[in-house]
Amino acid sequence: MKFYDTALASPLMLGTAQYDSPAILSEAVRAAAPGVVTVSLRREAAATKAGQAFWSLIRELDVPVLPNTAGCHGVKEAVTTAQMAREVFGTDWIKLEVIGQGDLLQPDVFGLVEAARILTSEGFKVFPYTTEDLVVAERLLRAGCEVLMPWGAPIGSGRGLNNPFGLRALRAHFPDVPMVIDAGIGKPSHAVAAFELGYDAILINTAVAKAGDPVAMARAFRMACRVGLDARAADPMPERDMAVPSTPTLGKAMLSL
């Protein structure tokens, strides 16, 4: 799958926040072998260069970077952050977050569409963090987005895929649009479910960073991506409401009384 004409080496996108130490982060990234790592501009602090050590670590990992606007609650703030991120990280890719509700970190979809329209007009390749709403998805595509990133569940909740029906409908309605499940995935089985629904990639952070053994969990997610993609390619059987015998009845011995 290509995202803005770029094929990633892996459908796993890995966040770089919340790790207990830079060493654990490095080991987790190597174990996960992600296609990209996401980085918040707040870690870099362009003006003060306070994040130079962290940025050096990321560059040493030699993995493509997807900057994000994490923590932005308004259009102006998100656009300004994206513009600064392009300067700092030297990429037009931006994961766009415009948070509208604090308790659930739910996207402000109105501000998201507005910010996406501004950024795509400036040449950004936008990865919008959104809901599974089809109308919002249509507006984001009209705004110039070529990728959609619906949430599985609230950020950091680890609840998995809260609304499989909605996610399935979104996937079916836009079959040719690259889609990434972003947020809410807590276990490798959630990742497998996302790929079985037809999604092209997943983005995780807390599920690895806050696992008891982040490196082992990173490795497990790497394998889960492979399992999910293989299962989808194998074309799973359809679900049925009634039982169907797996053993043919033809030739079955009949007992006479």
Short mmCIF file of C-alpha atoms in Angstrom, two decimals:
data_model
loop_
_atom_site.label_atom_id
_atom_site.label_comp_id
_atom_site.label_asym_id
_atom_site.label_seq_id
_atom_site.Cartn_x
_atom_site.Cartn_y
_atom_site.Cartn_z
CA MET A 1 0.00 0.00 0.00
CA LYS A 2 1.23 3.46 -0.90
CA PHE A 3 0.61 6.61 1.11
CA TYR A 4 0.98 9.70 -1.08
CA ASP A 5 2.92 7.66 -3.68
CA THR A 6 5.29 6.32 -1.03
CA ALA A 7 5.30 2.62 -0.20
CA LEU A 8 6.17 1.83 3.40
CA ALA A 9 8.31 -1.13 4.39
CA SER A 10 5.74 -2.09 7.04
CA PRO A 11 2.05 -1.31 7.73
CA LEU A 12 2.96 -0.61 11.36
CA MET A 13 3.26 3.03 12.40
CA LEU A 14 4.80 3.51 15.84
CA GLY A 15 4.64 6.49 18.17
CA THR A 16 7.70 7.59 20.12
CA ALA A 17 6.16 9.07 23.29
CA GLN A 18 5.85 7.76 26.86
CA TYR A 19 8.79 5.34 26.85
CA ASP A 20 10.65 5.00 30.13
CA SER A 21 14.01 5.65 28.50
CA PRO A 22 15.58 6.38 25.10
CA ALA A 23 17.21 2.94 25.19
CA ILE A 24 13.86 1.17 25.51
CA LEU A 25 12.45 3.32 22.73
CA SER A 26 15.33 2.34 20.45
CA GLU A 27 14.95 -1.36 21.22
CA ALA A 28 11.19 -1.22 20.71
CA VAL A 29 11.53 0.48 17.34
CA ARG A 30 14.05 -2.10 16.19
CA ALA A 31 11.79 -4.94 17.37
CA ALA A 32 8.71 -3.48 15.68
CA ALA A 33 10.48 -2.55 12.42
CA PRO A 34 7.78 0.05 11.69
CA GLY A 35 7.18 1.72 8.35
CA VAL A 36 7.25 5.14 10.02
CA VAL A 37 7.63 6.59 13.49
CA THR A 38 5.47 9.49 14.60
CA VAL A 39 7.10 12.40 16.37
CA SER A 40 5.55 15.35 18.15
CA LEU A 41 6.98 18.78 17.51
CA ARG A 42 6.77 19.37 21.24
CA ARG A 43 9.62 16.90 21.68
CA GLU A 44 11.85 18.93 19.40
CA ALA A 45 11.32 22.55 20.56
CA ALA A 46 12.56 24.27 17.43
CA ALA A 47 13.41 27.57 19.06
CA THR A 48 15.48 26.24 21.93
CA LYS A 49 16.74 23.03 20.32
CA ALA A 50 15.97 21.34 23.64
CA GLY A 51 15.03 18.14 21.85
CA GLN A 52 18.20 17.70 19.82
CA ALA A 53 19.20 14.53 21.67
CA PHE A 54 15.83 12.97 21.00
CA TRP A 55 15.92 13.98 17.33
CA SER A 56 19.42 12.54 16.97
CA LEU A 57 18.13 9.26 18.40
CA ILE A 58 15.27 9.16 15.90
CA ARG A 59 17.59 9.83 12.98
CA GLU A 60 19.92 7.05 14.11
CA LEU A 61 17.00 4.61 13.89
CA ASP A 62 16.82 5.37 10.15
CA VAL A 63 13.01 5.09 9.97
CA PRO A 64 10.84 7.58 8.02
CA VAL A 65 9.25 10.22 10.26
CA LEU A 66 5.62 11.33 10.39
CA PRO A 67 5.39 14.50 12.51
CA ASN A 68 2.11 15.14 14.30
CA THR A 69 0.15 18.03 15.77
CA ALA A 70 -0.66 16.19 18.98
CA GLY A 71 -2.22 18.35 21.66
CA CYS A 72 -3.54 21.04 19.30
CA HIS A 73 -7.09 22.21 20.08
CA GLY A 74 -7.65 24.76 17.33
CA VAL A 75 -7.16 25.30 13.62
CA LYS A 76 -4.58 28.08 13.94
CA GLU A 77 -2.54 26.13 16.49
CA ALA A 78 -2.58 22.97 14.36
CA VAL A 79 -1.62 24.79 11.15
CA THR A 80 1.21 26.69 12.85
CA THR A 81 2.50 23.48 14.45
CA ALA A 82 2.45 21.71 11.08
CA GLN A 83 4.37 24.55 9.45
CA MET A 84 7.00 24.43 12.19
CA ALA A 85 7.19 20.64 11.94
CA ARG A 86 7.89 20.84 8.22
CA GLU A 87 10.80 23.16 8.89
CA VAL A 88 12.19 21.07 11.74
CA PHE A 89 11.77 17.58 10.31
CA GLY A 90 12.13 18.37 6.61
CA THR A 91 9.02 16.53 5.43
CA ASP A 92 5.65 17.51 3.97
CA TRP A 93 3.95 14.63 5.77
CA ILE A 94 1.88 15.64 8.78
CA LYS A 95 -0.46 13.69 11.03
CA LEU A 96 -3.14 16.25 11.70
CA GLU A 97 -4.84 16.28 15.08
CA VAL A 98 -7.35 18.95 16.10
CA ILE A 99 -8.78 17.85 19.44
CA GLY A 100 -12.30 19.02 20.24
CA GLN A 101 -13.17 17.22 23.45
CA GLY A 102 -10.80 16.75 26.34
CA ASP A 103 -12.17 13.70 28.13
CA LEU A 104 -12.14 11.43 25.09
CA LEU A 105 -9.61 13.40 23.00
CA GLN A 106 -12.23 13.26 20.28
CA PRO A 107 -11.35 15.06 17.04
CA ASP A 108 -12.97 18.42 16.30
CA VAL A 109 -14.03 17.30 12.85
CA PHE A 110 -15.10 20.81 11.76
CA GLY A 111 -11.73 22.28 12.64
CA LEU A 112 -10.00 19.22 11.21
CA VAL A 113 -11.52 19.75 7.77
CA GLU A 114 -10.68 23.46 7.83
CA ALA A 115 -7.08 22.82 8.89
CA ALA A 116 -6.70 20.06 6.30
CA ARG A 117 -7.89 22.39 3.55
CA ILE A 118 -5.33 25.03 4.55
CA LEU A 119 -2.45 22.57 4.82
CA THR A 120 -3.11 20.71 1.57
CA SER A 121 -3.24 24.08 -0.24
CA GLU A 122 0.27 24.68 1.14
CA GLY A 123 1.53 21.38 -0.23
CA PHE A 124 1.28 19.26 2.91
CA LYS A 125 0.47 15.58 2.65
CA VAL A 126 -2.06 15.29 5.43
CA PHE A 127 -2.87 12.22 7.53
CA PRO A 128 -6.04 13.33 9.38
CA TYR A 129 -6.94 11.78 12.73
CA THR A 130 -10.72 11.52 12.45
CA THR A 131 -13.75 9.47 13.43
CA GLU A 132 -15.45 6.78 11.35
CA ASP A 133 -18.08 9.30 10.14
CA LEU A 134 -18.60 8.93 6.37
CA VAL A 135 -19.65 12.55 5.85
CA VAL A 136 -16.52 13.87 7.54
CA ALA A 137 -14.42 11.44 5.52
CA GLU A 138 -15.94 12.78 2.31
CA ARG A 139 -15.18 16.37 3.38
CA LEU A 140 -11.58 15.47 4.21
CA LEU A 141 -11.07 13.90 0.81
CA ARG A 142 -12.55 16.97 -0.86
CA ALA A 143 -10.14 19.07 1.20
CA GLY A 144 -7.25 17.27 -0.48
CA CYS A 145 -6.45 14.45 1.95
CA GLU A 146 -5.45 11.20 0.25
CA VAL A 147 -5.30 9.16 3.47
CA LEU A 148 -7.80 8.73 6.30
CA MET A 149 -6.96 7.80 9.89
CA PRO A 150 -10.15 6.87 11.77
CA TRP A 151 -9.89 6.11 15.46
CA GLY A 152 -10.47 2.62 16.75
CA ALA A 153 -11.23 4.00 20.22
CA PRO A 154 -10.15 7.05 22.27
CA ILE A 155 -6.40 7.75 22.34
CA GLY A 156 -4.57 5.69 24.93
CA SER A 157 -7.67 3.71 25.96
CA GLY A 158 -6.55 0.33 24.62
CA ARG A 159 -10.19 -0.59 23.98
CA GLY A 160 -9.61 -1.88 20.46
CA LEU A 161 -12.19 -1.29 17.73
CA ASN A 162 -15.20 0.32 19.44
CA ASN A 163 -17.39 0.47 16.35
CA PRO A 164 -16.58 -2.35 13.91
CA PHE A 165 -19.79 -1.68 11.99
CA GLY A 166 -18.87 1.96 11.36
CA LEU A 167 -15.26 1.10 10.48
CA ARG A 168 -16.44 -1.61 8.08
CA ALA A 169 -18.87 0.82 6.43
CA LEU A 170 -16.13 3.44 6.05
CA ARG A 171 -13.79 0.91 4.48
CA ALA A 172 -16.48 -0.31 2.09
CA HIS A 173 -17.54 3.20 1.08
CA PHE A 174 -14.03 4.32 0.11
CA PRO A 175 -12.39 1.10 -1.10
CA ASP A 176 -9.48 2.79 -2.86
CA VAL A 177 -8.48 5.29 -0.15
CA PRO A 178 -5.51 4.25 2.01
CA MET A 179 -6.72 3.99 5.61
CA VAL A 180 -4.95 3.68 8.94
CA ILE A 181 -6.57 2.74 12.23
CA ASP A 182 -5.25 5.32 14.65
CA ALA A 183 -5.79 5.27 18.40
CA GLY A 184 -7.36 2.77 20.76
CA ILE A 185 -5.48 -0.35 19.75
CA GLY A 186 -4.20 -2.01 22.91
CA LYS A 187 -3.39 -5.60 21.96
CA PRO A 188 -2.03 -7.44 18.92
CA SER A 189 -5.45 -9.10 18.47
CA HIS A 190 -6.93 -5.61 17.90
CA ALA A 191 -4.38 -5.08 15.14
CA VAL A 192 -5.32 -8.37 13.50
CA ALA A 193 -9.00 -7.34 13.60
CA ALA A 194 -8.16 -4.02 11.92
CA PHE A 195 -6.44 -5.74 9.02
CA GLU A 196 -9.25 -8.28 8.71
CA LEU A 197 -11.64 -5.33 8.31
CA GLY A 198 -9.56 -4.25 5.33
CA TYR A 199 -7.46 -1.45 6.81
CA ASP A 200 -4.04 -0.86 5.34
CA ALA A 201 -2.04 0.08 8.42
CA ILE A 202 -2.27 0.75 12.14
CA LEU A 203 -0.74 3.43 14.34
CA ILE A 204 0.07 2.53 17.93
CA ASN A 205 2.00 4.14 20.77
CA THR A 206 0.73 3.53 24.29
CA ALA A 207 0.12 -0.17 23.62
CA VAL A 208 3.86 -0.65 23.23
CA ALA A 209 5.29 2.14 25.39
CA LYS A 210 3.24 1.19 28.46
CA ALA A 211 3.39 -2.59 28.09
CA GLY A 212 5.17 -4.50 30.86
CA ASP A 213 7.81 -5.43 28.28
CA PRO A 214 7.70 -2.82 25.50
CA VAL A 215 10.25 -4.58 23.33
CA ALA A 216 8.40 -7.92 23.44
CA MET A 217 5.11 -6.16 22.74
CA ALA A 218 6.65 -4.31 19.80
CA ARG A 219 7.75 -7.66 18.38
CA ALA A 220 4.25 -9.09 18.95
CA PHE A 221 2.64 -6.22 17.03
CA ARG A 222 5.09 -6.73 14.19
CA MET A 223 3.95 -10.35 13.90
CA ALA A 224 0.27 -9.40 14.34
CA CYS A 225 0.47 -7.16 11.29
CA ARG A 226 1.74 -10.09 9.27
CA VAL A 227 -0.97 -12.41 10.63
CA GLY A 228 -3.73 -9.91 9.91
CA LEU A 229 -2.61 -9.28 6.35
CA ASP A 230 -2.17 -12.99 5.66
CA ALA A 231 -5.61 -13.78 7.07
CA ARG A 232 -7.23 -11.13 4.88
CA ALA A 233 -5.41 -12.38 1.80
CA ALA A 234 -6.65 -15.89 2.56
CA ASP A 235 -10.27 -14.67 2.19
CA PRO A 236 -11.97 -15.75 5.46
CA MET A 237 -15.23 -17.68 5.26
CA PRO A 238 -18.50 -15.73 5.67
CA GLU A 239 -20.26 -15.75 9.01
CA ARG A 240 -23.50 -17.75 9.27
CA ASP A 241 -26.40 -17.62 11.68
CA MET A 242 -27.06 -21.38 11.54
CA ALA A 243 -24.82 -24.36 12.10
CA VAL A 244 -23.48 -26.19 9.07
CA PRO A 245 -21.90 -29.63 9.54
CA SER A 246 -18.27 -29.81 8.56
CA THR A 247 -18.50 -33.58 7.97
CA PRO A 248 -20.53 -34.66 4.92
CA THR A 249 -23.57 -36.83 5.73
CA LEU A 250 -23.39 -38.76 2.45
CA GLY A 251 -22.38 -42.36 3.19
CA LYS A 252 -23.11 -42.07 6.88
CA ALA A 253 -23.89 -45.43 8.49
CA MET A 254 -27.58 -45.81 9.37
CA LEU A 255 -28.62 -48.01 12.27
CA SER A 256 -31.89 -49.97 11.96
CA LEU A 257 -33.89 -50.79 15.07
#
